[in-house]
Amino acid sequence: MPFSGLDNFVKTLDSKGQLVRVKEYVDPIYEIAEVTDRISKQQDGGKALLFENTGTDFPVLINAFGSDERIALALGVFNLDSAAAKIEELFKHLTHPRHSLTSKLKILPTLNRVAKWFPQTVSGRGECQEVVHREPDLSILPILKSWPYDGGRFVTLPMVNTKDPNTGIRNVGMYRMQVFTEALTGMHWHRHKTGARHFNEYKKLGKKMPIAVALGGDPVYTYAATAPLPDNIDEYILAGFLRNKKVRLVKGITVDIEVPYDADIVIEGYVDPSDDLAWEGPFGDHTGFYSLADWYPRFHVTCITHKRNAIYPATIVGVPPMEDKYMARATERIFISPIKIAMLPEVVDMNLPEEGVAHNIAIVKIEKSYPGQAYKVGHGLWGAGQMMFNKIMIVTDSDVDVHCTKDVARAITKNYNPLYDTLISRGPLDILDHSSNKPAIGGKILIDATVKFSEEQSIGVESIVLDPEEVSAHLKQVSEGLSDFNVSLLSEGISVVIISIDKSNGGVVRALAQSIVGVLGESLPKIIVIVDKEIPLDRIPIVAWYTAGNVDPERDCFYAECDDVRFACLFIDGTQKTIESDNFKRDWPNIVTSSRETVQKVDSMWDRLGLGGFIDSPSTQFLGIVNQDGAISK
């Protein structure tokens, strides 16, 4: 069902027992983030939080999308798969061949339905303009500062409305905004984004770029701003489709840009291409690491408008899982049908696991019918929109549950020969990726875990059953470099061993790998993952997240040899890279955590917040790892 704003959505969440109202004062600087981090990492995502006492006139709604139930509710669907089915039914109806006049006439009701999804601009002022601040001051809003090394306060759920100056086609993107002064922020759009393309067009014309940033309104608008739509496809059409009701728009007060009639808050202004760029960041990002400071455009605020009962929406991002996990899951479910229908019909299902922070890991299930098909699918997906940022892709057969990690791991164990079934490639990476030698470009790896046709078969595919105790005894013989190891997956029939190394004492990953080959010989598992000694090896999801974030497959995935024999074992170096041991010359970011002071402050106030039993801070497991001097680790 459509919502008329966040107040309407909050009442619905409240009625369903999906909301906690926090009446105690909680500081938007650090404290709201620390409380939310504890709640959002609960197994079911915890509940949405409404912080009613923020030191401003606006409550903060956070973790609103942070469960399967709430993201489906926000999108107006029974569940996420029903949204995918709705899109699939529409695609099939529109693309079905129609030869007779009668069959062609049958499509008219569908076309009429589609027309109702297109946004409509209405005259007059909207609910979002009930209160107008022509002398804007961003300090009236409870804008969060989430983590200790963030460059400042950041608007984290902005729907940034821009237009192509040549075509007038609208785009709604989500680009974080660091607050510099009461009327100036950064505009953090990456070079791959449509907003950045619009900016470049204004720059060519020598014109200021008008922008209207909407906050809140129907929560489906927020999701649509994050969706990986093709360039020149209006996000408000997707919103209209999902809510089954067109989005009403109104013109801004000081800019010729439309915004949703029922948005809670609107920040109007412009970017001047002739301005010097601003040094923006660092920011504790969705990768779980800080994105480091860089140069971005300045956004000059000309007006702030809002509803009388406006709610300020926010989110925090950092080490997964968090609220963005569920938004990524919505994208995974909603966009699987267009991929199948329009591009890769053999794709049956896809999983973007939380450990991969939406783009680092993709597990793809296919209906395989010819040799090399896994590589065809990999190349196709790496060339499709935001899938170009994927680093690690695993392709399985249609009988594998890609949402069950152990099912996937057993398929790799059974069907994967590291020497023959590995594809290393190279291509674009997310700007936020810190692992590659140069920004925005680096390695990719595809693991073909499908059953092989005769043309693909190679010697040694069959998995050797390894005795965990025997492997453990051999690893204890490694005298230098090895800090710890975990062979527990071998007991579950999964041919993966996890190793940690102490690089601070001069440990070198390649030398360690050579030593391991020397002691294990033919008893090597198919995959050995190496991480830093501080990572808890029994926390497999943490190991997976840490490795996926730190690996550049072109540089860090390798085989070890002994006596000119290359073994069928893939080593994956998931350690931090340094100039001393890896000749890595970029800054390496810290893991995102709260400070010890903030953790202790929230510990002391927990009983007063009405959030139930005490929850330990997720940051405590990493506080011993992070460099306490700033966002840069090494």
XYZ file of C-alpha atoms in Angstrom:
634
model
C 0.000 0.000 0.000
C 1.233 3.542 -0.652
C 2.264 5.621 2.359
C 1.664 9.358 2.508
C 4.892 10.040 4.350
C 7.093 8.715 7.110
C 4.532 9.549 9.805
C 2.073 7.204 8.088
C 4.766 4.535 7.735
C 5.776 4.896 11.405
C 2.176 4.384 12.543
C 1.976 1.220 10.456
C 5.261 -0.092 11.858
C 4.033 0.707 15.361
C 0.762 -1.173 14.828
C 2.680 -4.232 13.631
C 5.053 -4.266 16.593
C 7.975 -3.384 14.314
C 8.977 -0.091 15.971
C 10.542 1.036 19.236
C 10.099 4.655 20.283
C 13.160 5.892 22.173
C 12.088 8.811 24.370
C 15.395 9.300 26.208
C 17.757 11.884 24.677
C 20.283 10.151 22.438
C 22.911 12.311 20.752
C 22.912 12.273 16.916
C 26.702 12.445 17.197
C 27.908 8.846 17.637
C 25.252 7.635 20.100
C 22.345 7.006 17.691
C 24.707 5.078 15.428
C 26.049 2.918 18.270
C 22.551 2.055 19.512
C 21.388 1.275 15.987
C 24.439 -0.870 15.247
C 23.599 -3.109 18.189
C 19.948 -3.435 17.179
C 20.443 -3.883 13.426
C 22.902 -6.757 13.850
C 20.330 -8.938 15.573
C 19.489 -12.103 13.670
C 16.148 -10.769 12.411
C 17.436 -7.242 11.853
C 15.956 -5.954 15.092
C 13.202 -3.338 15.077
C 12.918 0.083 13.493
C 13.898 2.860 15.890
C 12.282 6.271 16.287
C 14.511 8.544 18.367
C 12.033 11.152 19.575
C 14.430 13.300 21.606
C 17.264 14.437 19.321
C 17.879 17.972 20.540
C 15.974 19.306 17.486
C 12.326 19.561 16.431
C 12.687 16.410 14.319
C 12.655 12.772 15.431
C 15.029 10.369 13.673
C 13.715 7.204 12.022
C 16.428 4.600 11.460
C 16.615 0.864 10.663
C 13.228 1.313 9.008
C 14.168 -1.062 6.151
C 16.131 -3.415 8.398
C 14.163 -6.678 8.152
C 12.554 -8.808 5.452
C 9.120 -7.840 6.741
C 9.801 -4.104 6.832
C 11.464 -3.843 3.413
C 8.532 -5.725 1.869
C 6.097 -3.467 3.727
C 7.975 -0.381 2.515
C 7.746 -1.582 -1.085
C 4.060 -2.451 -0.813
C 4.505 -6.167 -1.526
C 3.672 -9.347 0.388
C 7.294 -10.459 0.122
C 10.243 -9.662 -2.118
C 9.687 -12.660 -4.383
C 6.155 -11.444 -5.085
C 7.650 -8.180 -6.375
C 9.902 -10.198 -8.699
C 6.917 -12.252 -9.869
C 5.001 -9.040 -10.556
C 7.818 -7.742 -12.779
C 8.197 -11.102 -14.525
C 4.468 -11.232 -15.286
C 4.586 -7.697 -16.704
C 7.623 -8.434 -18.914
C 6.061 -11.597 -20.284
C 2.778 -9.833 -20.980
C 4.451 -6.955 -22.810
C 6.854 -9.102 -24.849
C 4.530 -11.993 -25.759
C 4.087 -12.239 -29.568
C 0.676 -10.959 -30.704
C -0.419 -11.799 -34.229
C -4.179 -11.309 -34.216
C -6.110 -8.096 -33.615
C -7.823 -9.692 -30.634
C -4.539 -10.615 -28.965
C -3.196 -7.110 -29.595
C -6.264 -5.553 -28.003
C -5.714 -7.673 -24.895
C -2.584 -5.675 -24.076
C -4.492 -2.376 -23.804
C -5.482 -2.822 -20.135
C -1.834 -3.484 -19.286
C -0.707 -0.381 -21.161
C -3.335 1.626 -19.320
C -2.015 0.231 -16.043
C 1.566 1.167 -17.010
C 0.480 4.723 -17.765
C -0.762 5.042 -14.190
C 2.765 4.506 -12.868
C 4.246 7.588 -14.542
C 4.847 10.512 -12.172
C 2.580 13.553 -12.349
C 3.584 17.138 -11.601
C 0.834 19.049 -9.807
C 0.472 22.795 -9.329
C 0.765 24.654 -6.056
C 2.712 23.696 -2.994
C 3.058 20.188 -1.655
C 2.898 18.829 1.856
C 6.707 18.888 1.755
C 6.500 22.709 1.570
C 4.216 23.418 4.527
C 7.156 25.095 6.295
C 9.687 27.091 4.256
C 13.122 28.242 5.468
C 14.409 30.753 2.926
C 17.439 31.412 5.096
C 18.513 27.772 5.315
C 20.307 26.358 8.313
C 21.078 22.644 8.211
C 21.670 22.630 11.970
C 17.884 22.508 12.472
C 18.066 18.860 11.317
C 19.369 15.973 13.489
C 22.007 14.989 10.935
C 24.115 12.093 12.213
C 27.815 11.739 12.736
C 28.116 7.983 12.989
C 31.739 6.974 13.481
C 34.743 8.557 15.218
C 36.808 9.225 12.083
C 33.960 10.476 9.899
C 34.802 13.848 8.389
C 31.659 15.364 9.899
C 27.908 14.926 9.917
C 26.444 13.205 6.862
C 22.981 13.082 5.311
C 22.751 9.347 4.626
C 19.360 8.795 2.939
C 19.155 11.715 0.481
C 17.147 11.342 -2.708
C 19.150 13.643 -4.967
C 16.927 14.891 -7.821
C 18.747 16.194 -10.903
C 17.985 16.720 -14.594
C 20.014 16.318 -17.749
C 20.348 19.936 -19.003
C 20.106 18.807 -22.638
C 17.184 16.368 -22.494
C 15.396 17.340 -19.270
C 15.343 13.665 -18.239
C 15.260 13.295 -14.465
C 17.456 11.135 -12.249
C 17.027 10.308 -8.576
C 20.238 9.040 -7.000
C 21.476 8.514 -3.482
C 24.742 10.321 -2.817
C 25.873 11.009 0.734
C 26.202 14.663 1.759
C 28.771 15.853 4.296
C 27.715 19.022 6.108
C 30.400 21.738 5.917
C 28.434 24.793 7.113
C 24.808 25.690 7.781
C 24.217 26.087 4.020
C 26.956 24.037 2.354
C 27.516 20.298 1.926
C 29.501 17.952 -0.251
C 27.858 15.987 -3.059
C 29.479 12.563 -3.142
C 28.569 11.170 -6.536
C 30.960 8.694 -8.125
C 32.094 8.996 -11.726
C 29.910 6.016 -12.706
C 26.705 7.668 -11.452
C 24.088 9.552 -13.453
C 24.304 12.584 -11.161
C 27.993 12.911 -12.037
C 27.145 12.695 -15.741
C 24.556 15.461 -15.354
C 27.169 17.548 -13.516
C 29.610 17.143 -16.397
C 26.946 18.302 -18.863
C 26.304 21.456 -16.827
C 30.060 21.993 -16.661
C 30.284 21.910 -20.471
C 27.499 24.485 -20.649
C 29.073 26.685 -17.956
C 25.824 26.659 -15.950
C 24.975 26.083 -12.323
C 23.292 22.730 -11.704
C 19.997 22.916 -9.772
C 19.401 20.094 -7.286
C 16.594 19.204 -4.923
C 17.294 16.659 -2.179
C 14.207 14.927 -0.834
C 14.114 13.078 2.469
C 11.372 10.707 3.552
C 7.913 10.565 2.040
C 6.664 7.165 0.945
C 9.595 4.833 1.822
C 9.388 3.315 -1.657
C 10.930 6.550 -2.984
C 14.052 5.933 -0.905
C 14.417 2.414 -2.235
C 13.884 3.569 -5.834
C 16.748 6.063 -5.452
C 19.097 3.152 -4.651
C 17.845 0.823 -7.403
C 20.252 -0.029 -10.260
C 18.049 1.293 -13.049
C 19.436 1.981 -16.517
C 20.414 5.575 -17.234
C 17.458 7.739 -18.375
C 14.852 5.533 -16.656
C 12.930 7.646 -14.141
C 13.149 6.193 -10.617
C 9.680 7.542 -9.878
C 8.274 5.157 -12.499
C 9.705 2.246 -10.506
C 8.230 3.765 -7.351
C 4.847 4.097 -9.088
C 5.039 0.480 -10.232
C 5.870 -0.829 -6.760
C 3.227 1.254 -4.952
C 0.740 0.778 -7.850
C 0.054 4.487 -7.744
C 1.739 7.350 -9.560
C 4.063 9.641 -7.649
C 2.811 13.207 -7.399
C 5.536 15.825 -7.767
C 5.725 19.569 -7.083
C 8.210 22.192 -8.232
C 10.820 23.400 -5.784
C 10.608 26.837 -4.214
C 14.012 28.082 -5.424
C 14.953 25.489 -8.086
C 13.256 24.234 -11.235
C 13.340 20.635 -10.017
C 10.383 18.472 -8.995
C 10.212 16.591 -5.701
C 7.624 14.223 -4.206
C 4.536 16.046 -2.964
C 4.571 14.065 0.288
C 8.314 14.115 1.060
C 9.065 14.931 4.684
C 11.967 17.313 4.078
C 13.442 18.959 0.976
C 16.862 20.626 0.745
C 17.113 22.809 -2.375
C 20.215 24.285 -3.897
C 22.801 24.059 -6.638
C 26.274 22.882 -7.563
C 28.423 25.398 -9.387
C 30.863 23.645 -11.771
C 33.180 26.662 -11.572
C 33.655 26.142 -7.803
C 36.764 24.506 -6.442
C 36.044 20.960 -5.300
C 35.750 20.282 -1.567
C 37.822 17.788 0.459
C 35.078 15.381 1.547
C 35.256 12.450 3.975
C 36.397 10.156 5.461
C 33.163 8.226 5.954
C 32.483 4.876 7.643
C 31.025 3.125 4.626
C 28.871 0.133 3.726
C 31.988 -1.865 2.882
C 32.750 -2.024 6.617
C 35.835 0.125 6.039
C 36.251 3.879 5.880
C 36.086 5.428 2.452
C 38.926 7.910 2.576
C 38.726 11.622 1.888
C 38.711 12.864 -1.701
C 37.611 15.836 -3.800
C 33.888 16.267 -4.553
C 31.551 19.113 -5.636
C 30.100 21.645 -3.212
C 26.315 21.793 -2.836
C 25.033 25.272 -1.939
C 21.727 25.162 -0.037
C 19.226 27.849 -1.032
C 16.120 26.701 0.824
C 14.859 24.023 3.237
C 11.202 23.007 3.299
C 9.379 20.367 5.303
C 6.087 19.060 6.584
C 4.847 20.307 9.918
C 5.141 16.798 11.369
C 8.288 15.861 9.442
C 10.473 12.940 10.461
C 14.175 12.877 9.588
C 15.168 9.547 7.975
C 18.671 8.195 8.413
C 20.679 5.040 8.077
C 24.103 3.921 9.189
C 26.458 1.670 7.274
C 29.539 -0.248 8.353
C 30.532 -3.825 9.084
C 27.651 -6.038 7.912
C 24.960 -6.973 8.586
C 23.095 -3.682 8.778
C 19.948 -2.135 7.343
C 21.419 -1.921 3.840
C 21.539 -5.747 3.769
C 17.777 -5.813 3.320
C 17.765 -3.071 0.706
C 20.368 -5.057 -1.254
C 18.223 -8.169 -0.901
C 15.281 -6.278 -2.384
C 17.413 -5.342 -5.392
C 18.607 -8.931 -5.734
C 15.010 -10.248 -5.769
C 13.394 -7.504 -7.843
C 16.002 -7.401 -10.601
C 16.529 -11.145 -11.071
C 13.545 -11.314 -13.454
C 14.767 -8.618 -15.873
C 18.165 -10.347 -15.939
C 16.559 -13.679 -16.816
C 14.117 -12.320 -19.359
C 16.148 -9.644 -21.109
C 19.738 -10.850 -20.914
C 20.597 -14.271 -19.482
C 17.693 -16.734 -19.693
C 19.784 -19.521 -18.144
C 20.006 -17.672 -14.827
C 17.676 -19.326 -12.325
C 18.522 -17.452 -9.144
C 21.137 -15.195 -7.582
C 22.390 -14.445 -4.102
C 24.298 -11.313 -3.123
C 25.278 -12.392 0.402
C 25.615 -9.824 3.151
C 29.310 -10.653 3.534
C 29.834 -9.282 0.026
C 28.274 -5.870 0.855
C 26.081 -6.020 -2.293
C 28.859 -6.131 -4.904
C 31.911 -8.066 -3.709
C 30.327 -11.546 -3.879
C 27.666 -12.912 -6.240
C 26.471 -16.526 -6.277
C 24.607 -17.365 -9.475
C 22.515 -20.462 -10.179
C 22.108 -21.447 -13.839
C 20.345 -24.042 -15.936
C 23.438 -25.324 -17.684
C 23.145 -26.815 -21.171
C 26.567 -26.445 -22.835
C 30.263 -26.244 -21.938
C 31.666 -22.887 -20.905
C 28.241 -21.531 -19.997
C 29.348 -20.445 -16.524
C 31.956 -18.151 -18.104
C 29.407 -16.778 -20.553
C 27.129 -15.867 -17.652
C 30.028 -14.313 -15.746
C 31.074 -12.118 -18.656
C 27.449 -11.135 -19.247
C 26.854 -10.094 -15.654
C 30.179 -8.251 -15.368
C 29.012 -6.178 -18.336
C 25.581 -5.370 -16.860
C 25.040 -2.118 -14.983
C 26.231 -2.155 -11.390
C 27.184 -5.846 -11.635
C 30.363 -4.512 -13.271
C 31.586 -3.844 -9.708
C 31.403 -7.498 -8.666
C 34.761 -9.044 -7.665
C 33.962 -12.664 -6.743
C 31.414 -14.691 -8.701
C 30.512 -18.318 -8.022
C 28.380 -20.148 -10.587
C 26.459 -23.310 -9.632
C 23.998 -25.723 -11.189
C 20.243 -25.392 -10.764
C 20.022 -28.018 -7.981
C 22.140 -25.948 -5.583
C 20.503 -23.664 -3.011
C 22.503 -20.480 -3.596
C 21.092 -18.984 -0.401
C 22.658 -21.781 1.676
C 26.365 -21.083 2.093
C 27.251 -24.667 2.938
C 25.334 -25.993 -0.071
C 27.392 -23.693 -2.300
C 30.643 -24.643 -0.530
C 29.927 -28.346 -1.056
C 29.246 -27.725 -4.760
C 32.645 -26.048 -5.006
C 34.236 -28.960 -3.167
C 32.619 -31.504 -5.477
C 32.836 -29.816 -8.897
C 35.615 -27.248 -8.820
C 39.188 -27.856 -9.926
C 41.147 -24.715 -9.055
C 43.614 -25.235 -11.899
C 40.984 -25.463 -14.652
C 37.748 -23.944 -13.356
C 39.007 -20.509 -12.317
C 38.674 -17.398 -14.444
C 40.692 -14.340 -13.450
C 39.575 -11.168 -15.193
C 39.934 -7.420 -14.846
C 37.471 -4.554 -14.974
C 35.794 -1.657 -13.158
C 35.548 -1.696 -9.362
C 33.457 0.384 -7.021
C 35.177 3.671 -6.170
C 34.924 2.626 -2.518
C 36.961 -0.527 -3.080
C 40.297 -0.108 -1.316
C 41.969 -3.374 -2.313
C 43.214 -2.682 -5.829
C 46.558 -1.108 -6.669
C 44.772 1.733 -8.462
C 41.332 3.188 -7.710
C 38.220 2.031 -9.590
C 39.863 -0.795 -11.546
C 41.134 -4.202 -10.531
C 40.799 -7.963 -10.638
C 37.793 -10.286 -10.666
C 37.479 -14.020 -10.172
C 34.885 -16.530 -11.329
C 34.695 -19.958 -9.705
C 32.876 -22.483 -11.901
C 31.207 -24.874 -9.450
C 28.949 -26.485 -12.055
C 29.074 -30.156 -13.034
C 31.361 -30.350 -16.038
C 30.459 -31.646 -19.480
C 32.892 -34.029 -21.163
C 34.513 -31.145 -23.044
C 35.264 -29.398 -19.736
C 36.413 -32.312 -17.631
C 39.918 -32.333 -16.247
C 41.973 -34.669 -14.108
C 41.595 -34.293 -10.379
C 38.140 -32.721 -10.099
C 37.026 -35.266 -7.538
C 37.347 -34.020 -4.002
C 39.827 -35.803 -1.764
C 38.348 -36.369 1.664
C 40.779 -34.728 4.065
C 41.186 -35.689 7.713
C 40.988 -32.478 9.781
C 43.244 -33.905 12.491
C 45.870 -34.934 9.967
C 45.779 -31.531 8.246
C 45.986 -29.853 11.648
C 49.006 -31.928 12.626
C 50.793 -30.989 9.400
C 50.020 -27.276 9.782
C 51.544 -27.289 13.248
C 54.830 -28.099 11.544
C 54.878 -24.691 9.821
C 57.429 -22.860 11.915
C 57.378 -19.322 10.511
C 54.594 -16.922 9.618
C 51.605 -19.052 10.610
C 49.646 -17.473 13.464
C 46.584 -19.758 13.677
C 44.371 -21.956 11.525
C 40.824 -23.342 11.348
C 40.216 -26.738 9.704
C 36.650 -27.186 10.989
C 35.068 -26.902 7.527
C 36.846 -30.090 6.485
C 34.699 -31.949 9.039
C 31.622 -30.807 7.123
C 32.865 -32.031 3.763
C 33.969 -28.558 2.668
C 37.479 -28.406 1.211
C 38.465 -25.035 2.669
C 41.035 -24.179 5.332
C 41.433 -20.746 6.939
C 44.876 -19.524 7.974
C 45.996 -16.385 9.769
C 49.385 -14.691 9.482
C 51.212 -12.121 11.583
C 52.411 -9.645 8.974
C 53.519 -7.193 11.653
C 56.440 -9.524 12.407
C 57.499 -9.701 8.803
C 55.241 -12.543 7.729
C 54.965 -12.839 3.932
C 51.866 -14.475 2.453
C 53.561 -16.138 -0.535
C 56.300 -17.596 1.638
C 53.690 -18.922 4.066
C 51.774 -20.497 1.186
C 54.969 -22.210 0.017
C 55.556 -23.584 3.507
C 51.996 -24.905 3.668
C 52.404 -26.688 0.353
C 55.610 -28.205 1.659
C 53.971 -29.761 4.725
C 50.573 -30.683 3.228
C 51.642 -31.896 -0.215
C 48.805 -33.979 -1.692
C 46.634 -33.245 1.361
C 45.956 -29.686 0.247
C 42.342 -28.508 0.309
C 40.875 -26.874 -2.769
C 40.914 -23.403 -1.203
C 43.079 -21.840 1.510
C 42.074 -18.403 2.770
C 44.699 -16.287 4.553
C 43.714 -13.376 6.812
C 45.433 -11.224 9.423
C 46.046 -12.652 12.898
C 43.494 -10.338 14.554
C 40.529 -11.863 12.685
C 38.591 -14.518 14.660
C 38.902 -17.622 12.481
C 35.820 -19.266 13.990
C 33.628 -16.389 12.755
C 33.250 -17.557 9.158
C 30.985 -14.657 8.039
C 33.544 -12.158 9.373
C 36.348 -14.019 7.563
C 34.315 -13.968 4.323
C 33.506 -10.243 4.610
C 37.076 -9.304 5.513
C 38.588 -11.389 2.711
C 36.163 -10.175 0.044
C 36.844 -6.571 1.002
C 40.625 -6.919 1.011
C 41.221 -9.121 -2.015
C 42.140 -8.023 -5.510
C 41.747 -11.385 -7.285
C 44.221 -10.528 -10.026
C 46.937 -9.929 -7.435
C 45.825 -11.990 -4.450
C 44.490 -15.280 -5.861
C 47.330 -17.636 -6.711
C 48.623 -21.203 -6.736
C 51.698 -22.479 -4.952
C 54.225 -24.811 -6.535
C 56.680 -27.332 -5.222
C 59.398 -28.954 -7.354
C 57.841 -27.437 -10.477
C 54.473 -29.025 -9.653
C 51.469 -26.712 -9.447
C 48.914 -27.991 -6.970
C 45.125 -27.799 -7.389
C 44.765 -25.452 -4.436
C 43.711 -21.821 -4.741
C 45.230 -19.472 -2.176
C 43.234 -16.313 -1.450
C 45.141 -13.536 0.304
C 42.593 -11.593 2.356
C 45.111 -9.699 4.479
C 45.657 -5.975 4.729
C 48.254 -4.864 2.202
C 51.242 -2.746 3.163
C 54.053 -1.083 1.296
C 56.606 -3.097 3.298
C 55.250 -6.577 2.580
C 53.147 -6.045 -0.546
C 54.536 -2.886 -2.175
C 51.006 -1.488 -1.842
C 51.198 2.298 -2.200
C 47.615 3.436 -1.568
C 46.326 4.301 1.912
C 44.615 1.347 3.565
C 41.446 2.204 5.526
C 40.492 1.230 9.051
C 37.581 -1.050 9.882
C 34.546 0.978 10.940
C 33.919 0.836 14.707
C 32.630 3.043 17.468
C 35.146 4.447 19.925
C 35.628 2.878 23.348
C 34.169 6.051 24.886
C 30.955 5.808 22.850
C 30.590 2.105 23.599
C 30.904 2.797 27.325
C 28.468 5.733 27.150
C 25.786 3.640 25.441
C 26.440 0.736 27.836
C 25.662 3.071 30.749
C 22.416 4.418 29.225
C 21.067 1.162 27.791
C 18.619 0.378 30.599
C 16.939 3.782 30.126
C 16.310 3.365 26.378
C 13.516 0.787 26.523
C 15.223 -1.525 24.039
C 15.023 -4.751 26.031
C 17.882 -6.866 27.266
C 21.429 -5.582 27.051
C 23.234 -6.079 23.719
C 27.025 -5.957 23.542
C 28.561 -3.531 21.077
C 29.553 -5.188 17.779
C 32.562 -2.840 17.730
C 34.289 -4.575 20.630
C 35.482 -7.483 18.462
C 37.439 -5.069 16.238
C 38.705 -2.407 18.652
C 41.991 -4.264 19.046
C 42.580 -4.173 15.284
C 41.896 -0.590 14.323
C 44.532 2.108 14.296
C 43.368 4.653 16.882
C 44.881 7.622 15.023
C 42.326 8.064 12.255
C 40.571 6.520 9.270
C 43.813 5.250 7.726
C 45.029 1.937 9.082
C 48.414 1.682 7.357
